[in-house]
Short mmCIF file of C-alpha atoms in Angstrom, two decimals:
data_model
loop_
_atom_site.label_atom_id
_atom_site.label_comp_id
_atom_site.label_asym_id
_atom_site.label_seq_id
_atom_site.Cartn_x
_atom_site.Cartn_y
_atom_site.Cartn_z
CA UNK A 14 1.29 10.37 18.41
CA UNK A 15 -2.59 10.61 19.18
CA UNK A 16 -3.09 6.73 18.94
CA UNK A 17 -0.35 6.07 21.26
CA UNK A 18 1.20 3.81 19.05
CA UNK A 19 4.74 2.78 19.16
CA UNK A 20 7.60 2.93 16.68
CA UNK A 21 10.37 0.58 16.44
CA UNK A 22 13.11 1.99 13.52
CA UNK A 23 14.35 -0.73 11.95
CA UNK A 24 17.69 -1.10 9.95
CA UNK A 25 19.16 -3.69 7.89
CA UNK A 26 22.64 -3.79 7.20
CA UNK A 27 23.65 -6.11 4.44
CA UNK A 28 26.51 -6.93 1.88
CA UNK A 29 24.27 -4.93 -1.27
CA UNK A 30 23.94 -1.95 1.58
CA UNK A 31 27.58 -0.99 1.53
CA UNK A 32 27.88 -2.02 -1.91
CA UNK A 33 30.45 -5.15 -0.93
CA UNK A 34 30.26 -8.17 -3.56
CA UNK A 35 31.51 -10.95 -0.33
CA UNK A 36 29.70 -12.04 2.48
CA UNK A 37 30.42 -10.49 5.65
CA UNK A 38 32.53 -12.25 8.30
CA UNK A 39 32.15 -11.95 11.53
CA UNK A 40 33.90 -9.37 13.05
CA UNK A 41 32.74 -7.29 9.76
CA UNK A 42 28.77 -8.02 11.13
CA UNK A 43 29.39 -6.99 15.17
CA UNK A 44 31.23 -3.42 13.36
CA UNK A 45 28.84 -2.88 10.70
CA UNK A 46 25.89 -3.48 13.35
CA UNK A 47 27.82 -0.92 15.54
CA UNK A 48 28.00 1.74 13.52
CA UNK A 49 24.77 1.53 12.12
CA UNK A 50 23.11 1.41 15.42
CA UNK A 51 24.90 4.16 16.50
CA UNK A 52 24.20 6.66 13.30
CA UNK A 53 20.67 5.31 14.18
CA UNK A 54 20.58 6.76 17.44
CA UNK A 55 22.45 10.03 16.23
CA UNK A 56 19.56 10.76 13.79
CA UNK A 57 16.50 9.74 16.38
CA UNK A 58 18.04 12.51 18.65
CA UNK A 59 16.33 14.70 16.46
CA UNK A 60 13.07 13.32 16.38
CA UNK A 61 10.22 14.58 19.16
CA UNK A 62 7.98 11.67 19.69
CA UNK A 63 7.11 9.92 22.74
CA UNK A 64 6.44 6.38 21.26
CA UNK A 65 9.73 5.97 19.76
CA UNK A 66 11.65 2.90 20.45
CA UNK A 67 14.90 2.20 20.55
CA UNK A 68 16.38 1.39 17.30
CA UNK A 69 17.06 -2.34 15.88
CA UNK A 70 19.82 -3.27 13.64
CA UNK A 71 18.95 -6.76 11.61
CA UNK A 72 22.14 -7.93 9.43
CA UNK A 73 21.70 -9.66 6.29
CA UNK A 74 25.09 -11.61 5.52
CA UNK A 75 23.61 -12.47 2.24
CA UNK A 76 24.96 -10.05 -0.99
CA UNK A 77 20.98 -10.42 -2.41
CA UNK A 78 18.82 -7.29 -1.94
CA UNK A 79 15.72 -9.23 -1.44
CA UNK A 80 17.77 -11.05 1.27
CA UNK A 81 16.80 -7.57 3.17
CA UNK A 82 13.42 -7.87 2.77
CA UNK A 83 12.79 -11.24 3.35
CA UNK A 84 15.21 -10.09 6.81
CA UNK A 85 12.79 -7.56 7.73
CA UNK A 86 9.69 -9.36 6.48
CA UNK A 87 9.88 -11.50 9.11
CA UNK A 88 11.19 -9.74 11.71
CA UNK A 89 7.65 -7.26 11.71
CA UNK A 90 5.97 -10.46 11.37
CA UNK A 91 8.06 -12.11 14.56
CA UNK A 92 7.48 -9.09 16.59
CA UNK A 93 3.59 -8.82 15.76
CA UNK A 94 4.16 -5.29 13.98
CA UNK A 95 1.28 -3.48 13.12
CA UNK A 96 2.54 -2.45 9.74
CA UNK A 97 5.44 -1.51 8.52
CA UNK A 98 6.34 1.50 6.96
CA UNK A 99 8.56 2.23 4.42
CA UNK A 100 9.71 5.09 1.85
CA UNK A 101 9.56 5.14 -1.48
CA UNK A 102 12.50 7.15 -3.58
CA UNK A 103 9.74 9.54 -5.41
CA UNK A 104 12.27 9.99 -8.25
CA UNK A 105 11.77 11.02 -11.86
CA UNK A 106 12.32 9.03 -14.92
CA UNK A 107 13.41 5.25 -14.68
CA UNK A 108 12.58 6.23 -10.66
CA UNK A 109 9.31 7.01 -11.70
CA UNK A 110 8.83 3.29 -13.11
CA UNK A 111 10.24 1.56 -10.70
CA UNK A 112 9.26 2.16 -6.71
CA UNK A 113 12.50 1.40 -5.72
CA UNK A 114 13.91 -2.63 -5.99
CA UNK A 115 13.97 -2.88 -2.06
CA UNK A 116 10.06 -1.39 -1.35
CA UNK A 117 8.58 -3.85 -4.23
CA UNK A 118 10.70 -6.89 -2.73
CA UNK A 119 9.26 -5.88 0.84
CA UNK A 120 5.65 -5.55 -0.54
CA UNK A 121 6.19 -9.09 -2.66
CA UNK A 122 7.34 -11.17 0.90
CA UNK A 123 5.40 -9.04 4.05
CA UNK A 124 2.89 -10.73 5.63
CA UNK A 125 2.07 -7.71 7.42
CA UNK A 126 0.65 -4.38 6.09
CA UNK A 127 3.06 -2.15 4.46
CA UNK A 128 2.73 1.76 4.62
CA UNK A 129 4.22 3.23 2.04
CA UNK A 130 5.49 6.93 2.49
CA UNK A 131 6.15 9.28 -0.65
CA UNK A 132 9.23 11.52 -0.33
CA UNK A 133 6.92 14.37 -1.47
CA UNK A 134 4.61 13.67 1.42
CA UNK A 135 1.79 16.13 1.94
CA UNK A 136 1.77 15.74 5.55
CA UNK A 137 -1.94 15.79 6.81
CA UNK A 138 -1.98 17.05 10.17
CA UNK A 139 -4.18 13.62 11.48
CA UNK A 140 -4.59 10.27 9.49
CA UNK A 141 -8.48 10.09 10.46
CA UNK A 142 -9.88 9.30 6.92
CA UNK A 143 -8.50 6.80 4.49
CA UNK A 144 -9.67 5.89 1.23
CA UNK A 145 -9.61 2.04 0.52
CA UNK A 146 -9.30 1.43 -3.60
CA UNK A 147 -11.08 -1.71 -3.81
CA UNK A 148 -12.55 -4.02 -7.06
CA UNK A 149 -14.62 -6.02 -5.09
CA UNK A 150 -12.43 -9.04 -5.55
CA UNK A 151 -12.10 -11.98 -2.76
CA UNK A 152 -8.26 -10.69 -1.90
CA UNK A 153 -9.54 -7.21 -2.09
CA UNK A 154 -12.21 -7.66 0.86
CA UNK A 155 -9.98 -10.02 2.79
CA UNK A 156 -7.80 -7.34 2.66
CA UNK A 157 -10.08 -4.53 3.88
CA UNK A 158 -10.48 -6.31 6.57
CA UNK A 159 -6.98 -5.90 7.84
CA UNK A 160 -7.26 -2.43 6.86
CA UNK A 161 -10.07 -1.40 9.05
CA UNK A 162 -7.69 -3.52 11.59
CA UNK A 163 -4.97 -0.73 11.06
CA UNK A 164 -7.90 2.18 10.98
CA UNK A 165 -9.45 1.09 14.70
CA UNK A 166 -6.66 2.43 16.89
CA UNK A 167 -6.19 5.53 14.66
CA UNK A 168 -10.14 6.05 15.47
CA UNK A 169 -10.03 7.06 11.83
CA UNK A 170 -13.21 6.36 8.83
CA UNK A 171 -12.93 5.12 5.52
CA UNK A 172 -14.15 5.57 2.46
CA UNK A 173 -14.58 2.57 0.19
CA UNK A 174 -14.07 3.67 -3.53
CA UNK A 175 -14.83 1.47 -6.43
CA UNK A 176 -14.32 2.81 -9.99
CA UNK A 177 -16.21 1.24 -13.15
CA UNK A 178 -14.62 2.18 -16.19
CA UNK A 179 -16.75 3.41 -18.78
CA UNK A 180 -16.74 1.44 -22.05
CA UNK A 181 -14.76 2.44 -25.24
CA UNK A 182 -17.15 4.72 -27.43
CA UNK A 183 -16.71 1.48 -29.83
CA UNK A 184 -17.76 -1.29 -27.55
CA UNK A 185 -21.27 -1.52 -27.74
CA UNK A 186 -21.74 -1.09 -31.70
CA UNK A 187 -19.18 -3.87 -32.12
CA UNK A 188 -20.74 -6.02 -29.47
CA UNK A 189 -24.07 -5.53 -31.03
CA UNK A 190 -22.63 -6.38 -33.88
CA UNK A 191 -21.36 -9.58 -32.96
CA UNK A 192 -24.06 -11.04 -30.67
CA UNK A 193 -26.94 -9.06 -32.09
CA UNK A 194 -30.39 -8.58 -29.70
CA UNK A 195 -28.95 -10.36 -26.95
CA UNK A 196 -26.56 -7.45 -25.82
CA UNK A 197 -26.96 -4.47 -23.26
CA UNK A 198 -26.04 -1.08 -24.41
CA UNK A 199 -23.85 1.47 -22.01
CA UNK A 200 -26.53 2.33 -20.42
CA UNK A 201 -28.22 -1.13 -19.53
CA UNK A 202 -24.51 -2.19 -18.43
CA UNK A 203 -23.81 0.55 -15.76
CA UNK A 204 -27.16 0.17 -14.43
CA UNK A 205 -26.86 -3.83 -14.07
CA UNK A 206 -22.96 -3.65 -12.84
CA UNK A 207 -24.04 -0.83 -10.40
CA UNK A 208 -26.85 -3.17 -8.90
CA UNK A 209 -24.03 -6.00 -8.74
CA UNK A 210 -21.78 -3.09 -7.18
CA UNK A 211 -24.19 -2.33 -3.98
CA UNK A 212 -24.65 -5.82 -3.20
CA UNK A 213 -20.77 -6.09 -2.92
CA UNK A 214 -20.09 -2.77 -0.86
CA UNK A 215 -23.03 -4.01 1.58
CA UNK A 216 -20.47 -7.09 2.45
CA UNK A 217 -17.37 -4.21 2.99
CA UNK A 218 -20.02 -2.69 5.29
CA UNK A 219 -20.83 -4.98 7.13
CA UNK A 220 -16.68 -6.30 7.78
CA UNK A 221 -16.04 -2.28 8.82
CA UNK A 222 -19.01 -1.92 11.30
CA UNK A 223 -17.86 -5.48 12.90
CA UNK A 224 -14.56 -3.68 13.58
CA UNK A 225 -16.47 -0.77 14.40
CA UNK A 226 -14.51 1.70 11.87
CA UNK A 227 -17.45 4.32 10.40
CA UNK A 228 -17.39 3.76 6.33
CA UNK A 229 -18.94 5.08 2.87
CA UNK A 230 -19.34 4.30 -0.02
CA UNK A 231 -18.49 5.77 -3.15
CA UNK A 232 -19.34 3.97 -6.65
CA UNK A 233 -18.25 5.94 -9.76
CA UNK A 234 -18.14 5.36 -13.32
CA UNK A 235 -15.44 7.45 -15.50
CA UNK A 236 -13.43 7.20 -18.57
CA UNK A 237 -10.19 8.11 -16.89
CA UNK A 238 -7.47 6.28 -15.90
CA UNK A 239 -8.13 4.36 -12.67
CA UNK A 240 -5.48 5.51 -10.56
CA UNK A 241 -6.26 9.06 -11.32
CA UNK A 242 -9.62 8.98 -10.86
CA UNK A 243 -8.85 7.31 -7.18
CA UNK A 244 -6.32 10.51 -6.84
CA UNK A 245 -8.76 12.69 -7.60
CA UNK A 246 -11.36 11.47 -5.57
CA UNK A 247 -9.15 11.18 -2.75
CA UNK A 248 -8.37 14.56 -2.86
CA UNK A 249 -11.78 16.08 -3.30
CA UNK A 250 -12.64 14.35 0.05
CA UNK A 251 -9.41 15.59 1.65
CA UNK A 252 -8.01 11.87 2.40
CA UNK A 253 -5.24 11.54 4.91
CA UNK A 254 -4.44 8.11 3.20
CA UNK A 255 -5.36 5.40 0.58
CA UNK A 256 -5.66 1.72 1.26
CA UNK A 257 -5.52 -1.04 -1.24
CA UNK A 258 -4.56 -4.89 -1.75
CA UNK A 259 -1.67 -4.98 -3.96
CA UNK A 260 -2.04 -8.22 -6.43
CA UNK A 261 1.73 -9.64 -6.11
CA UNK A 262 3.50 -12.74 -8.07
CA UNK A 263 6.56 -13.71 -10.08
CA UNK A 264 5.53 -10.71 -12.76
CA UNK A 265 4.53 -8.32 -10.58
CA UNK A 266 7.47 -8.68 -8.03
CA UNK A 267 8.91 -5.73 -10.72
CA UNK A 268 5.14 -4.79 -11.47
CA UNK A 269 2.81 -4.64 -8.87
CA UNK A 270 -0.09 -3.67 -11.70
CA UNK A 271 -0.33 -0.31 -13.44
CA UNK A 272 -3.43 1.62 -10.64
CA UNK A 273 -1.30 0.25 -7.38
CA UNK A 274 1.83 1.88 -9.08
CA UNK A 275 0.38 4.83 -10.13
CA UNK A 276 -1.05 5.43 -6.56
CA UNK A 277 2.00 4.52 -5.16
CA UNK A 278 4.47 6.78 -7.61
CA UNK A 279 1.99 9.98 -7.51
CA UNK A 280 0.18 10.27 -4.22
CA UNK A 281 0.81 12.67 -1.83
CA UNK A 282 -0.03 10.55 1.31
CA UNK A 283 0.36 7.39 2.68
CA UNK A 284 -0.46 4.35 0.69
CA UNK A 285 -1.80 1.21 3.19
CA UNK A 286 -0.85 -2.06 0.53
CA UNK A 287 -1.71 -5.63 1.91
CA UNK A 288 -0.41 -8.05 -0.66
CA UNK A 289 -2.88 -10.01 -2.14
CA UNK A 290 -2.55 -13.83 -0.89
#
C-alpha cells in the first residue's frame, strides 16, 4: 500500500487442481476458467487495497503439478512481475518437512523473486527492514543484488547477516593431531575467517549503496543451528522480512537445503528466495 505497488492475483486452474486424472477439453477449460475467475472476484470483494488488479486465471491442461508452476513461472516472468508471492501450508508433521510440492516446484523454475508468506504470519505493520541470510557465495551476492532491487521501492534497509559456525569442541585437537604445527587453533581461525568475512561484506556494500538501499552488517559466530541463529537475530532487530538465495537442483527440487527450509517452515514473516542460478 505505501509503495504504491500493484497486485495482480493470479490463479491456475489445472487437471491436479480439481483432482481429475484426464486432460481437460475444451469446453471443460472456458468453464473451469469461469468459475474460477469468478470465485476470484467473489473473494477480492473483501479485500481493501487500492493497487489491486483484476484477477488472472492461467489454465494448465497438463495433469502434472509442476505443469502449474512452470504455467505461472513464466507468466510473472512475461509480465515483468516484481516478485511473486506465494503461501506456504505452515502445517505440522510430514507438512513441516515438506513446504508444500507446488511452492518448492515454483521456487525450482521462477526466474523472478519469490515471496514466500507463512500461514502463521506475524504481520509487521511496514516491510522497511529485511534481513538478507547470505554465505558470501557468488549466487548469494548476485542474488542480493536483486534483493536490494525488491527493497528500493519499499524505501526499506537491510541487514546483511552472515553466520560462522563455531567448530566442534573436537576439531582442533584432531586437526592438530593430524597436521601437527602447521594448524590454527579456534581462535586463530575466527580471527582469519572474520578478516576474509569484512572484505566480502565490503563488496555487498558497495552493490546496496549503488541501488541506494541503506545496509549493515552483522558477522556472528555461534554454535547453533544456522537457521535459528538467523531467526533469532532477525527477531532481536525486529525484521519485517528475511532475504536469501535458495541453492536449487535435481535434489533440492524436494530439498531446497536444511537453513532455507528451516527459515522458510518457522519464520514468522516473509521470506524473499531468489533461486540460485
Amino acid at each position: 500500500r505505501q509503495s504504491g505497488l500493484k497486485v495482480e492475483p493470479v490463479y491456475v486452474v489445472s487437471p491436479a487442481e480439481v483432482n481429475v486424472v484426464l486432460e481437460f477439453s475444451v469446453p471443460a477449460k472456458d468453464r473451469y476458467q469461469a468459475v474460477a475467475k469468478l470465485e476470484c472476484e467473489k473473494v477480492l470483494k473483501k479485500i481493501q487495497f487500492p493497487g489491486l488488479l483484476p484477477p488472472t486465471v492461467l489454465v494448465e491442461n497438463q495433469v502434472r503439478l509442476s505443469a502449474s508452476a512452470k504455467a505461472l513461472a513464466a507468466y510473472a516472468q512475461k509480465s515483468g512481475a516484481y516478485a511473486i508471492v506465494i503461501g506456504t501450508h505452515g502445517k505440522s508433521g510430514l507438512g513441516r518437512v515438506l513446504l508444500g510440492s507446488f511452492a518448492e516446484t515454483l521456487l525450482y523454475h521462477a526466474k523472478n523473486p519469490v515471496l514466500l508468506v507463512n500461514p502463521h504470519l506475524r504481520t509487521p505493520a511496514s516491510l522497511k527492514h529485511f534481513l538478507f541470510a547470505s554465505d558470501f557465495s557468488a549466487a548469494s551476492r548476485q542474488a542480493f543484488g536483486e534483493f536490494c532491487a525488491f527493497l528500493k521501492p519499499l524505501k526499506a534497509k537491510a541487514t546483511l547477516y552472515h553466520l560462522v559456525p563455531k567448530p566442534f569442541p573436537w576439531a582442533s585437537p584432531a586437526t592438530a593431531y593430524l597436521l601437527g604445527t602447521q594448524t590454527l587453533n579456534e581462535a586463530q581461525y575466527l580471527r582469519e575467517i572474520a578478516r576474509e568475512n569484512l572484505d566480502k561484506a565490503e563488496e555487498f556494500q558497495k552493490a546496496a549503496k549503488k541501488a541506494g538501499v541503506p545496509c549493515e552488517v552483522r558477522l556472528e559466530t555461534s554454535d547453533e543451528d544456522v537457521a535459528t541463529a538467523i531467526l533469532k537475530r532477525a527477531k532481536g532487530l525486529k525484521a519485517d522480512g528475511l532475504g536469501l538465495a535458495a541453492q536449487t537442483g535435481r535434489w533440492e527440487t524436494a530439498l531446497l537445503g536444511s537453513t532455507s527450509r528451516g527459515l522458510l517452515r518457522e519464520g514468522r514473516i516473509p521470506v524473499w528466495v531468489l533461486r540460485a542460478s
